[in-house]
PDB file of C-alpha atoms in Angstrom:
ATOM      1  CA  MET R   1      -1.722  24.974   8.974  1.00 43.00           C
ATOM      2  CA  SER R   2      -3.004  23.751   5.636  1.00 51.00           C
ATOM      3  CA  MET R   3      -2.352  20.210   4.454  1.00 50.00           C
ATOM      4  CA  GLN R   4      -0.413  21.636   1.503  1.00 49.00           C
ATOM      5  CA  LYS R   5       1.907  23.516   3.837  1.00 48.00           C
ATOM      6  CA  ILE R   6       2.441  20.449   5.994  1.00 49.00           C
ATOM      7  CA  VAL R   7       3.219  18.302   2.973  1.00 48.00           C
ATOM      8  CA  LEU R   8       5.541  20.939   1.596  1.00 46.00           C
ATOM      9  CA  MET R   9       7.365  21.120   4.902  1.00 45.00           C
ATOM     10  CA  LEU R  10       7.797  17.362   4.906  1.00 48.00           C
ATOM     11  CA  VAL R  11       9.130  17.449   1.367  1.00 45.00           C
ATOM     12  CA  ILE R  12      11.582  20.169   2.302  1.00 43.00           C
ATOM     13  CA  VAL R  13      12.718  18.325   5.420  1.00 44.00           C
ATOM     14  CA  ALA R  14      13.254  15.231   3.288  1.00 43.00           C
ATOM     15  CA  ALA R  15      15.179  17.285   0.748  1.00 40.00           C
ATOM     16  CA  GLY R  16      17.420  18.498   3.559  1.00 38.00           C
ATOM     17  CA  GLY R  17      18.539  14.953   4.143  1.00 37.00           C
ATOM     18  CA  ALA R  18      16.868  14.353   7.506  1.00 39.00           C
ATOM     19  CA  THR R  19      15.907  10.760   8.180  1.00 44.00           C
ATOM     20  CA  LEU R  20      12.178  11.143   8.373  1.00 52.00           C
ATOM     21  CA  ALA R  21      11.235   7.541   8.572  1.00 57.00           C
ATOM     22  CA  MET R  22      14.030   5.175   9.375  1.00 68.00           C
ATOM     23  CA  ALA R  23      17.771   5.280   9.744  1.00 70.00           C
ATOM     24  CA  ALA R  24      19.453   5.674   6.370  1.00 82.00           C
ATOM     25  CA  PRO R  25      17.196   3.817   3.949  1.00 94.00           C
ATOM     26  CA  THR R  26      19.086   3.164   0.723  1.00 96.00           C
ATOM     27  CA  VAL R  27      18.233   4.760  -2.601  1.00 97.00           C
ATOM     28  CA  GLU R  28      17.111   1.351  -3.853  1.00 98.00           C
ATOM     29  CA  ASP R  29      14.843   0.842  -0.831  1.00 98.00           C
ATOM     30  CA  GLN R  30      13.219   4.252  -1.216  1.00 98.00           C
ATOM     31  CA  ILE R  31      12.598   3.826  -4.945  1.00 98.00           C
ATOM     32  CA  LYS R  32      11.331   0.273  -4.484  1.00 98.00           C
ATOM     33  CA  ALA R  33       8.992   1.371  -1.711  1.00 98.00           C
ATOM     34  CA  ARG R  34       7.512   4.235  -3.693  1.00 98.00           C
ATOM     35  CA  GLN R  35       7.116   2.127  -6.838  1.00 98.00           C
ATOM     36  CA  SER R  36       5.322  -0.406  -4.647  1.00 98.00           C
ATOM     37  CA  ALA R  37       3.070   2.227  -3.103  1.00 98.00           C
ATOM     38  CA  TYR R  38       2.024   3.633  -6.489  1.00 98.00           C
ATOM     39  CA  THR R  39       1.586   0.167  -7.999  1.00 98.00           C
ATOM     40  CA  TYR R  40      -0.716  -0.897  -5.191  1.00 98.00           C
ATOM     41  CA  MET R  41      -2.670   2.353  -5.373  1.00 98.00           C
ATOM     42  CA  GLY R  42      -2.963   1.730  -9.122  1.00 98.00           C
ATOM     43  CA  TRP R  43      -4.235  -1.798  -8.540  1.00 98.00           C
ATOM     44  CA  ASN R  44      -6.940  -0.421  -6.254  1.00 98.00           C
ATOM     45  CA  MET R  45      -7.796   2.434  -8.608  1.00 98.00           C
ATOM     46  CA  ALA R  46      -8.288  -0.212 -11.309  1.00 97.00           C
ATOM     47  CA  ARG R  47     -10.640  -2.142  -8.995  1.00 97.00           C
ATOM     48  CA  ILE R  48     -12.695   1.002  -8.422  1.00 98.00           C
ATOM     49  CA  LYS R  49     -12.744   1.823 -12.129  1.00 98.00           C
ATOM     50  CA  ALA R  50     -13.859  -1.707 -13.056  1.00 97.00           C
ATOM     51  CA  GLN R  51     -16.731  -1.740 -10.553  1.00 97.00           C
ATOM     52  CA  ALA R  52     -17.852   1.855 -10.069  1.00 98.00           C
ATOM     53  CA  VAL R  53     -16.988   3.500 -13.386  1.00 98.00           C
ATOM     54  CA  ASP R  54     -16.996   0.883 -16.145  1.00 97.00           C
ATOM     55  CA  GLY R  55     -19.314  -1.688 -14.561  1.00 96.00           C
ATOM     56  CA  GLU R  56     -17.149  -4.556 -15.899  1.00 95.00           C
ATOM     57  CA  VAL R  57     -17.374  -6.272 -12.522  1.00 96.00           C
ATOM     58  CA  PRO R  58     -20.459  -6.247 -10.270  1.00 96.00           C
ATOM     59  CA  PHE R  59     -20.401  -3.344  -7.828  1.00 97.00           C
ATOM     60  CA  ASN R  60     -19.481  -4.394  -4.300  1.00 97.00           C
ATOM     61  CA  ALA R  61     -19.630  -1.558  -1.786  1.00 98.00           C
ATOM     62  CA  ALA R  62     -17.442  -3.273   0.820  1.00 98.00           C
ATOM     63  CA  GLN R  63     -14.708  -3.891  -1.743  1.00 98.00           C
ATOM     64  CA  MET R  64     -14.874  -0.286  -2.907  1.00 98.00           C
ATOM     65  CA  GLN R  65     -14.507   0.955   0.678  1.00 98.00           C
ATOM     66  CA  ALA R  66     -11.536  -1.324   1.266  1.00 98.00           C
ATOM     67  CA  ALA R  67      -9.881  -0.253  -1.991  1.00 98.00           C
ATOM     68  CA  ALA R  68     -10.424   3.449  -1.302  1.00 98.00           C
ATOM     69  CA  ASN R  69      -9.215   3.106   2.286  1.00 98.00           C
ATOM     70  CA  ALA R  70      -5.977   1.515   1.072  1.00 98.00           C
ATOM     71  CA  ILE R  71      -5.405   4.299  -1.456  1.00 98.00           C
ATOM     72  CA  ALA R  72      -6.089   7.052   1.088  1.00 98.00           C
ATOM     73  CA  ALA R  73      -3.982   5.482   3.831  1.00 98.00           C
ATOM     74  CA  ILE R  74      -1.026   5.014   1.493  1.00 98.00           C
ATOM     75  CA  ALA R  75      -1.342   8.589   0.210  1.00 98.00           C
ATOM     76  CA  ALA R  76      -1.297   9.877   3.803  1.00 98.00           C
ATOM     77  CA  SER R  77       1.655   7.745   4.908  1.00 98.00           C
ATOM     78  CA  ASN R  78       4.428  10.394   4.671  1.00 97.00           C
ATOM     79  CA  MET R  79       5.383   9.512   1.123  1.00 97.00           C
ATOM     80  CA  SER R  80       7.964  12.305   1.102  1.00 96.00           C
ATOM     81  CA  SER R  81      10.175  10.048   3.220  1.00 95.00           C
ATOM     82  CA  MET R  82      10.808   8.064  -0.005  1.00 97.00           C
ATOM     83  CA  TYR R  83      12.079  11.111  -1.887  1.00 97.00           C
ATOM     84  CA  SER R  84      15.489  12.000  -0.520  1.00 96.00           C
ATOM     85  CA  PRO R  85      17.358  14.077  -3.136  1.00 96.00           C
ATOM     86  CA  GLU R  86      19.761  11.319  -4.129  1.00 96.00           C
ATOM     87  CA  THR R  87      16.803   9.239  -5.327  1.00 97.00           C
ATOM     88  CA  VAL R  88      16.555  11.448  -8.409  1.00 96.00           C
ATOM     89  CA  GLU R  89      18.371   8.562 -10.104  1.00 97.00           C
ATOM     90  CA  GLY R  90      18.424   4.916  -9.241  1.00 98.00           C
ATOM     91  CA  THR R  91      16.656   1.599  -9.558  1.00 98.00           C
ATOM     92  CA  GLY R  92      14.094   0.007  -7.304  1.00 98.00           C
ATOM     93  CA  TRP R  93      12.007  -2.669  -9.014  1.00 98.00           C
ATOM     94  CA  LYS R  94      12.949  -0.795 -12.201  1.00 98.00           C
ATOM     95  CA  PRO R  95      14.725   2.513 -12.944  1.00 98.00           C
ATOM     96  CA  THR R  96      12.959   5.476 -11.411  1.00 98.00           C
ATOM     97  CA  ARG R  97      10.945   7.677 -13.762  1.00 98.00           C
ATOM     98  CA  LEU R  98      11.157  10.697 -11.466  1.00 98.00           C
ATOM     99  CA  LYS R  99      12.169  13.892 -13.294  1.00 98.00           C
ATOM    100  CA  PRO R 100      14.855  16.089 -11.691  1.00 97.00           C
ATOM    101  CA  GLU R 101      12.389  19.012 -11.795  1.00 97.00           C
ATOM    102  CA  PHE R 102      10.685  17.411  -8.797  1.00 98.00           C
ATOM    103  CA  PHE R 103      13.441  18.675  -6.494  1.00 97.00           C
ATOM    104  CA  GLN R 104      13.602  22.078  -8.177  1.00 97.00           C
ATOM    105  CA  GLU R 105       9.909  22.904  -7.794  1.00 97.00           C
ATOM    106  CA  LEU R 106       9.123  21.960  -4.222  1.00 96.00           C
ATOM    107  CA  ASP R 107       6.363  24.581  -3.846  1.00 97.00           C
ATOM    108  CA  LYS R 108       4.487  23.099  -6.760  1.00 98.00           C
ATOM    109  CA  VAL R 109       5.215  19.547  -5.611  1.00 97.00           C
ATOM    110  CA  GLY R 110       3.800  20.416  -2.198  1.00 97.00           C
ATOM    111  CA  GLU R 111       0.602  21.766  -3.745  1.00 98.00           C
ATOM    112  CA  ILE R 112       0.154  18.705  -5.938  1.00 98.00           C
ATOM    113  CA  ALA R 113       0.894  16.362  -3.030  1.00 98.00           C
ATOM    114  CA  GLY R 114      -1.592  18.210  -0.829  1.00 98.00           C
ATOM    115  CA  ARG R 115      -4.340  17.919  -3.417  1.00 98.00           C
ATOM    116  CA  PHE R 116      -3.513  14.225  -3.909  1.00 98.00           C
ATOM    117  CA  ILE R 117      -3.899  13.566  -0.178  1.00 98.00           C
ATOM    118  CA  GLU R 118      -7.168  15.522  -0.044  1.00 98.00           C
ATOM    119  CA  GLU R 119      -8.737  13.835  -3.067  1.00 98.00           C
ATOM    120  CA  THR R 120      -7.817  10.340  -1.873  1.00 98.00           C
ATOM    121  CA  ALA R 121      -9.219  11.106   1.599  1.00 98.00           C
ATOM    122  CA  ARG R 122     -12.408  12.295  -0.094  1.00 98.00           C
ATOM    123  CA  LEU R 123     -12.505   9.085  -2.152  1.00 98.00           C
ATOM    124  CA  ALA R 124     -12.416   7.055   1.050  1.00 98.00           C
ATOM    125  CA  GLU R 125     -15.229   9.193   2.521  1.00 98.00           C
ATOM    126  CA  VAL R 126     -17.396   8.877  -0.564  1.00 98.00           C
ATOM    127  CA  ALA R 127     -16.792   5.130  -0.744  1.00 98.00           C
ATOM    128  CA  GLN R 128     -18.335   4.812   2.731  1.00 98.00           C
ATOM    129  CA  THR R 129     -21.664   5.966   1.313  1.00 98.00           C
ATOM    130  CA  GLY R 130     -21.846   3.104  -1.184  1.00 98.00           C
ATOM    131  CA  ASP R 131     -23.168   5.544  -3.808  1.00 98.00           C
ATOM    132  CA  GLN R 132     -21.788   4.179  -7.071  1.00 98.00           C
ATOM    133  CA  ALA R 133     -22.252   7.365  -9.102  1.00 98.00           C
ATOM    134  CA  ALA R 134     -20.624   9.507  -6.423  1.00 98.00           C
ATOM    135  CA  ILE R 135     -17.710   7.075  -6.198  1.00 98.00           C
ATOM    136  CA  ALA R 136     -17.310   7.241  -9.978  1.00 98.00           C
ATOM    137  CA  ARG R 137     -17.189  11.055  -9.858  1.00 98.00           C
ATOM    138  CA  GLN R 138     -14.657  11.085  -7.043  1.00 98.00           C
ATOM    139  CA  PHE R 139     -12.622   8.439  -8.854  1.00 98.00           C
ATOM    140  CA  GLU R 140     -12.202  10.914 -11.719  1.00 98.00           C
ATOM    141  CA  ALA R 141     -11.164  13.729  -9.379  1.00 98.00           C
ATOM    142  CA  THR R 142      -8.649  11.419  -7.728  1.00 98.00           C
ATOM    143  CA  ALA R 143      -7.257  10.191 -11.036  1.00 98.00           C
ATOM    144  CA  ASP R 144      -6.809  13.800 -12.100  1.00 98.00           C
ATOM    145  CA  ALA R 145      -4.857  14.544  -8.916  1.00 98.00           C
ATOM    146  CA  CYS R 146      -2.609  11.542  -9.624  1.00 98.00           C
ATOM    147  CA  GLY R 147      -2.204  12.723 -13.212  1.00 98.00           C
ATOM    148  CA  SER R 148      -1.089  16.213 -12.253  1.00 97.00           C
ATOM    149  CA  CYS R 149       2.059  14.730 -10.743  1.00 97.00           C
ATOM    150  CA  HIS R 150       2.545  12.267 -13.616  1.00 97.00           C
ATOM    151  CA  ARG R 151       2.278  15.055 -16.199  1.00 97.00           C
ATOM    152  CA  ASN R 152       4.842  17.206 -14.411  1.00 97.00           C
ATOM    153  CA  TYR R 153       7.291  14.873 -12.743  1.00 98.00           C
ATOM    154  CA  ARG R 154       7.137  11.389 -14.264  1.00 97.00           C
ATOM    155  CA  ALA R 155       9.107  10.569 -17.407  1.00 97.00           C
ATOM    156  CA  SER R 156       7.461   8.600 -20.209  1.00 93.00           C
ATOM    157  CA  GLU R 157       8.299   4.928 -20.408  1.00 85.00           C
TER     158      GLU R 157
ATOM    159  CA  MET H   1     -19.582 -14.321  11.009  1.00 43.00           C
ATOM    160  CA  SER H   2     -15.995 -14.253  12.190  1.00 51.00           C
ATOM    161  CA  MET H   3     -13.346 -12.370  10.229  1.00 51.00           C
ATOM    162  CA  GLN H   4     -11.522 -15.658   9.684  1.00 50.00           C
ATOM    163  CA  LYS H   5     -14.603 -17.192   8.079  1.00 48.00           C
ATOM    164  CA  ILE H   6     -15.100 -14.159   5.848  1.00 49.00           C
ATOM    165  CA  VAL H   7     -11.488 -14.208   4.741  1.00 48.00           C
ATOM    166  CA  LEU H   8     -11.637 -17.912   4.128  1.00 47.00           C
ATOM    167  CA  MET H   9     -14.755 -17.498   2.011  1.00 46.00           C
ATOM    168  CA  LEU H  10     -13.029 -14.824  -0.043  1.00 48.00           C
ATOM    169  CA  VAL H  11     -10.024 -17.054  -0.549  1.00 46.00           C
ATOM    170  CA  ILE H  12     -12.241 -19.897  -1.662  1.00 43.00           C
ATOM    171  CA  VAL H  13     -14.173 -17.670  -4.047  1.00 44.00           C
ATOM    172  CA  ALA H  14     -10.877 -16.516  -5.524  1.00 44.00           C
ATOM    173  CA  ALA H  15      -9.725 -20.097  -5.822  1.00 40.00           C
ATOM    174  CA  GLY H  16     -12.903 -20.846  -7.744  1.00 38.00           C
ATOM    175  CA  GLY H  17     -11.835 -18.400 -10.392  1.00 37.00           C
ATOM    176  CA  ALA H  18     -14.384 -15.661  -9.774  1.00 39.00           C
ATOM    177  CA  THR H  19     -13.220 -12.168 -10.668  1.00 44.00           C
ATOM    178  CA  LEU H  20     -13.351 -10.596  -7.266  1.00 52.00           C
ATOM    179  CA  ALA H  21     -11.775  -7.298  -8.079  1.00 57.00           C
ATOM    180  CA  MET H  22     -11.514  -6.475 -11.735  1.00 68.00           C
ATOM    181  CA  ALA H  23     -12.105  -8.152 -15.045  1.00 70.00           C
ATOM    182  CA  ALA H  24      -9.400 -10.714 -15.729  1.00 82.00           C
ATOM    183  CA  PRO H  25      -6.269  -9.306 -14.148  1.00 94.00           C
ATOM    184  CA  THR H  26      -3.216 -11.108 -15.540  1.00 96.00           C
ATOM    185  CA  VAL H  27      -1.006 -13.388 -13.485  1.00 97.00           C
ATOM    186  CA  GLU H  28       1.766 -10.799 -13.778  1.00 98.00           C
ATOM    187  CA  ASP H  29      -0.511  -8.012 -12.546  1.00 98.00           C
ATOM    188  CA  GLN H  30      -1.696 -10.020  -9.553  1.00 98.00           C
ATOM    189  CA  ILE H  31       1.816 -11.035  -8.517  1.00 98.00           C
ATOM    190  CA  LYS H  32       3.170  -7.526  -9.049  1.00 98.00           C
ATOM    191  CA  ALA H  33       0.331  -6.034  -7.012  1.00 98.00           C
ATOM    192  CA  ARG H  34       0.814  -8.402  -4.091  1.00 98.00           C
ATOM    193  CA  GLN H  35       4.595  -7.995  -4.104  1.00 98.00           C
ATOM    194  CA  SER H  36       3.969  -4.241  -4.038  1.00 98.00           C
ATOM    195  CA  ALA H  37       1.499  -4.505  -1.178  1.00 98.00           C
ATOM    196  CA  TYR H  38       3.865  -6.575   0.968  1.00 98.00           C
ATOM    197  CA  THR H  39       6.859  -4.393   0.103  1.00 98.00           C
ATOM    198  CA  TYR H  40       5.021  -1.255   1.152  1.00 98.00           C
ATOM    199  CA  MET H  41       3.766  -2.896   4.331  1.00 98.00           C
ATOM    200  CA  GLY H  42       7.372  -3.930   5.006  1.00 98.00           C
ATOM    201  CA  TRP H  43       8.599  -0.369   4.469  1.00 98.00           C
ATOM    202  CA  ASN H  44       6.087   0.858   7.033  1.00 98.00           C
ATOM    203  CA  MET H  45       6.868  -1.952   9.467  1.00 98.00           C
ATOM    204  CA  ALA H  46      10.530  -0.880   9.231  1.00 97.00           C
ATOM    205  CA  ARG H  47       9.514   2.713  10.024  1.00 97.00           C
ATOM    206  CA  ILE H  48       7.658   1.534  13.128  1.00 98.00           C
ATOM    207  CA  LYS H  49      10.549  -0.710  14.185  1.00 98.00           C
ATOM    208  CA  ALA H  50      13.087   2.109  13.781  1.00 97.00           C
ATOM    209  CA  GLN H  51      11.055   4.580  15.843  1.00 97.00           C
ATOM    210  CA  ALA H  52       8.986   2.584  18.317  1.00 98.00           C
ATOM    211  CA  VAL H  53      11.092  -0.547  18.878  1.00 98.00           C
ATOM    212  CA  ASP H  54      14.755   0.238  18.219  1.00 97.00           C
ATOM    213  CA  GLY H  55      14.714   3.985  18.838  1.00 96.00           C
ATOM    214  CA  GLU H  56      17.107   4.564  15.920  1.00 95.00           C
ATOM    215  CA  VAL H  57      14.972   7.471  14.771  1.00 96.00           C
ATOM    216  CA  PRO H  58      13.153   9.915  17.092  1.00 96.00           C
ATOM    217  CA  PHE H  59       9.630   8.739  17.874  1.00 97.00           C
ATOM    218  CA  ASN H  60       6.977  10.677  15.968  1.00 97.00           C
ATOM    219  CA  ALA H  61       3.430   9.690  16.890  1.00 98.00           C
ATOM    220  CA  ALA H  62       1.822  11.112  13.740  1.00 98.00           C
ATOM    221  CA  GLN H  63       4.200   9.163  11.533  1.00 98.00           C
ATOM    222  CA  MET H  64       3.522   5.975  13.485  1.00 98.00           C
ATOM    223  CA  GLN H  65      -0.220   6.444  13.062  1.00 98.00           C
ATOM    224  CA  ALA H  66       0.161   7.025   9.329  1.00 98.00           C
ATOM    225  CA  ALA H  67       2.421   3.998   8.936  1.00 98.00           C
ATOM    226  CA  ALA H  68       0.096   1.727  10.924  1.00 98.00           C
ATOM    227  CA  ASN H  69      -2.965   2.997   9.055  1.00 98.00           C
ATOM    228  CA  ALA H  70      -1.322   2.160   5.723  1.00 98.00           C
ATOM    229  CA  ILE H  71      -0.451  -1.352   6.904  1.00 98.00           C
ATOM    230  CA  ALA H  72      -3.945  -2.018   8.259  1.00 98.00           C
ATOM    231  CA  ALA H  73      -5.738  -0.606   5.216  1.00 98.00           C
ATOM    232  CA  ILE H  74      -3.622  -2.671   2.838  1.00 98.00           C
ATOM    233  CA  ALA H  75      -4.171  -5.814   4.919  1.00 98.00           C
ATOM    234  CA  ALA H  76      -7.939  -5.248   4.806  1.00 98.00           C
ATOM    235  CA  SER H  77      -8.082  -4.542   1.066  1.00 98.00           C
ATOM    236  CA  ASN H  78      -9.268  -7.944  -0.162  1.00 97.00           C
ATOM    237  CA  MET H  79      -5.795  -9.290  -0.746  1.00 97.00           C
ATOM    238  CA  SER H  80      -7.243 -12.663  -1.759  1.00 96.00           C
ATOM    239  CA  SER H  81      -8.149 -11.057  -5.099  1.00 95.00           C
ATOM    240  CA  MET H  82      -4.426 -11.263  -5.955  1.00 97.00           C
ATOM    241  CA  TYR H  83      -4.283 -15.015  -5.387  1.00 97.00           C
ATOM    242  CA  SER H  84      -6.090 -16.693  -8.235  1.00 96.00           C
ATOM    243  CA  PRO H  85      -4.893 -20.310  -8.488  1.00 96.00           C
ATOM    244  CA  GLU H  86      -2.853 -19.785 -11.660  1.00 96.00           C
ATOM    245  CA  THR H  87      -0.642 -17.327  -9.753  1.00 97.00           C
ATOM    246  CA  VAL H  88       1.030 -20.258  -8.013  1.00 96.00           C
ATOM    247  CA  GLU H  89       3.787 -19.651 -10.569  1.00 97.00           C
ATOM    248  CA  GLY H  90       4.766 -16.534 -12.397  1.00 98.00           C
ATOM    249  CA  THR H  91       6.703 -13.295 -12.236  1.00 98.00           C
ATOM    250  CA  GLY H  92       5.620  -9.882 -11.089  1.00 98.00           C
ATOM    251  CA  TRP H  93       8.517  -7.599 -10.126  1.00 98.00           C
ATOM    252  CA  LYS H  94      10.370 -10.884  -9.551  1.00 98.00           C
ATOM    253  CA  PRO H  95       9.360 -14.566  -9.519  1.00 98.00           C
ATOM    254  CA  THR H  96       6.697 -15.329  -6.929  1.00 98.00           C
ATOM    255  CA  ARG H  97       7.848 -17.095  -3.781  1.00 98.00           C
ATOM    256  CA  LEU H  98       4.393 -18.498  -3.043  1.00 98.00           C
ATOM    257  CA  LYS H  99       4.437 -22.195  -2.195  1.00 98.00           C
ATOM    258  CA  PRO H 100       1.834 -24.438  -3.881  1.00 97.00           C
ATOM    259  CA  GLU H 101       0.685 -25.568  -0.417  1.00 97.00           C
ATOM    260  CA  PHE H 102      -1.119 -22.209  -0.152  1.00 98.00           C
ATOM    261  CA  PHE H 103      -3.896 -23.457  -2.438  1.00 97.00           C
ATOM    262  CA  GLN H 104      -4.025 -26.884  -0.770  1.00 97.00           C
ATOM    263  CA  GLU H 105      -4.526 -25.597   2.772  1.00 97.00           C
ATOM    264  CA  LEU H 106      -7.187 -22.934   2.409  1.00 96.00           C
ATOM    265  CA  ASP H 107      -8.577 -23.475   5.909  1.00 97.00           C
ATOM    266  CA  LYS H 108      -5.204 -22.734   7.440  1.00 98.00           C
ATOM    267  CA  VAL H 109      -4.584 -19.852   5.024  1.00 97.00           C
ATOM    268  CA  GLY H 110      -7.911 -18.338   6.042  1.00 97.00           C
ATOM    269  CA  GLU H 111      -7.011 -18.552   9.721  1.00 98.00           C
ATOM    270  CA  ILE H 112      -3.618 -16.957   9.158  1.00 98.00           C
ATOM    271  CA  ALA H 113      -5.105 -14.232   6.962  1.00 98.00           C
ATOM    272  CA  GLY H 114      -7.761 -13.510   9.554  1.00 98.00           C
ATOM    273  CA  ARG H 115      -5.198 -13.129  12.313  1.00 98.00           C
ATOM    274  CA  PHE H 116      -3.072 -10.917  10.056  1.00 98.00           C
ATOM    275  CA  ILE H 117      -6.023  -8.580   9.428  1.00 98.00           C
ATOM    276  CA  GLU H 118      -6.878  -8.480  13.132  1.00 98.00           C
ATOM    277  CA  GLU H 119      -3.326  -7.775  14.325  1.00 98.00           C
ATOM    278  CA  THR H 120      -2.789  -5.017  11.758  1.00 98.00           C
ATOM    279  CA  ALA H 121      -6.119  -3.418  12.702  1.00 98.00           C
ATOM    280  CA  ARG H 122      -5.014  -3.554  16.333  1.00 98.00           C
ATOM    281  CA  LEU H 123      -1.680  -1.968  15.391  1.00 98.00           C
ATOM    282  CA  ALA H 124      -3.549   0.957  13.836  1.00 98.00           C
ATOM    283  CA  GLU H 125      -5.688   1.288  16.981  1.00 98.00           C
ATOM    284  CA  VAL H 126      -2.705   1.196  19.319  1.00 98.00           C
ATOM    285  CA  ALA H 127      -0.806   3.715  17.159  1.00 98.00           C
ATOM    286  CA  GLN H 128      -3.630   6.208  17.747  1.00 98.00           C
ATOM    287  CA  THR H 129      -2.740   6.266  21.439  1.00 98.00           C
ATOM    288  CA  GLY H 130       0.819   7.434  20.782  1.00 98.00           C
ATOM    289  CA  ASP H 131       2.059   5.044  23.507  1.00 98.00           C
ATOM    290  CA  GLN H 132       5.492   3.984  22.269  1.00 98.00           C
ATOM    291  CA  ALA H 133       5.810   0.884  24.456  1.00 98.00           C
ATOM    292  CA  ALA H 134       2.334  -0.333  23.476  1.00 98.00           C
ATOM    293  CA  ILE H 135       3.124   0.247  19.803  1.00 98.00           C
ATOM    294  CA  ALA H 136       6.351  -1.730  20.195  1.00 98.00           C
ATOM    295  CA  ARG H 137       4.437  -4.647  21.758  1.00 98.00           C
ATOM    296  CA  GLN H 138       1.794  -4.638  19.035  1.00 98.00           C
ATOM    297  CA  PHE H 139       4.533  -4.375  16.405  1.00 98.00           C
ATOM    298  CA  GLU H 140       5.850  -7.721  17.643  1.00 98.00           C
ATOM    299  CA  ALA H 141       2.402  -9.329  17.543  1.00 98.00           C
ATOM    300  CA  THR H 142       1.894  -8.025  14.016  1.00 98.00           C
ATOM    301  CA  ALA H 143       5.311  -9.196  12.842  1.00 98.00           C
ATOM    302  CA  ASP H 144       4.525 -12.642  14.231  1.00 98.00           C
ATOM    303  CA  ALA H 145       1.254 -12.724  12.271  1.00 98.00           C
ATOM    304  CA  CYS H 146       3.175 -11.817   9.094  1.00 98.00           C
ATOM    305  CA  GLY H 147       5.735 -14.486   9.897  1.00 97.00           C
ATOM    306  CA  SER H 148       3.176 -17.246  10.308  1.00 97.00           C
ATOM    307  CA  CYS H 149       2.375 -16.943   6.595  1.00 97.00           C
ATOM    308  CA  HIS H 150       6.040 -16.573   5.600  1.00 97.00           C
ATOM    309  CA  ARG H 151       7.001 -19.693   7.536  1.00 97.00           C
ATOM    310  CA  ASN H 152       4.273 -21.769   5.904  1.00 97.00           C
ATOM    311  CA  TYR H 153       3.771 -20.410   2.416  1.00 98.00           C
ATOM    312  CA  ARG H 154       6.768 -18.344   1.295  1.00 97.00           C
ATOM    313  CA  ALA H 155       9.802 -20.056  -0.241  1.00 97.00           C
ATOM    314  CA  SER H 156      13.292 -19.003   0.849  1.00 93.00           C
ATOM    315  CA  GLU H 157      15.183 -16.675  -1.444  1.00 85.00           C
TER     316      GLU H 157
END
């Protein structure tokens, strides 16, 4: 079964109201957890950009591996369990920016989520090599995968 | 070199003001990133507790592996880069609860951080086995490692 299909299934199970992860997490807890996950992935993407892409900070291969591993492990951690349908509105650390279309286009969401998981896994693989240019290229591919969800399902601030 | 020594060195470098991760992250960004990291680790610890310890939710080995991997990868992601000395006060998603003693007891902080990284890595290893009772035991060891920092360096809410 493809990763996209698996992710899609998980999204659909979550949409059906099953408790994928824990007993009855609140809307606030789910939104707070996903805002935290994306914020910490963003922090680590910024570390990779600063060192591998922009060269603002000296390149440190071990730090890049650790940053990429965190991003990939978060991406693969059943994020759909934070998207029960009632979380279309609500406040975690701040009001959610999720668009209602997310729950109306689960096929497309599953495809985007599958690509996101694949690109972040690839980022972690490439980071193991310590090849700065290759990390910079895979950073761009990963950022594009993140952006495809933002463009479709995240409201502007 | 032991993991504790490495962690301690990283903490000391951070305390010296070096930009470990990216060029000049703000106090707000550092506090927000670390609050996010701990919140998402907490979300995943709750998933493991619900399935492996309390049995509130049916045990799913793949989910436990993913949750433990996220916790371990976050723990190993150079968290000291979010603790520059000026972050002793400030607000990320909410005001920081870090006690000033953190920066006055770097030897002890390094030991606690080292144990935290080791126990979370062990949690990820044990989760690979799919052995629910072993995961439950290592959950407790990991929670205790988290708690040793909370007891010493996190103010009550």
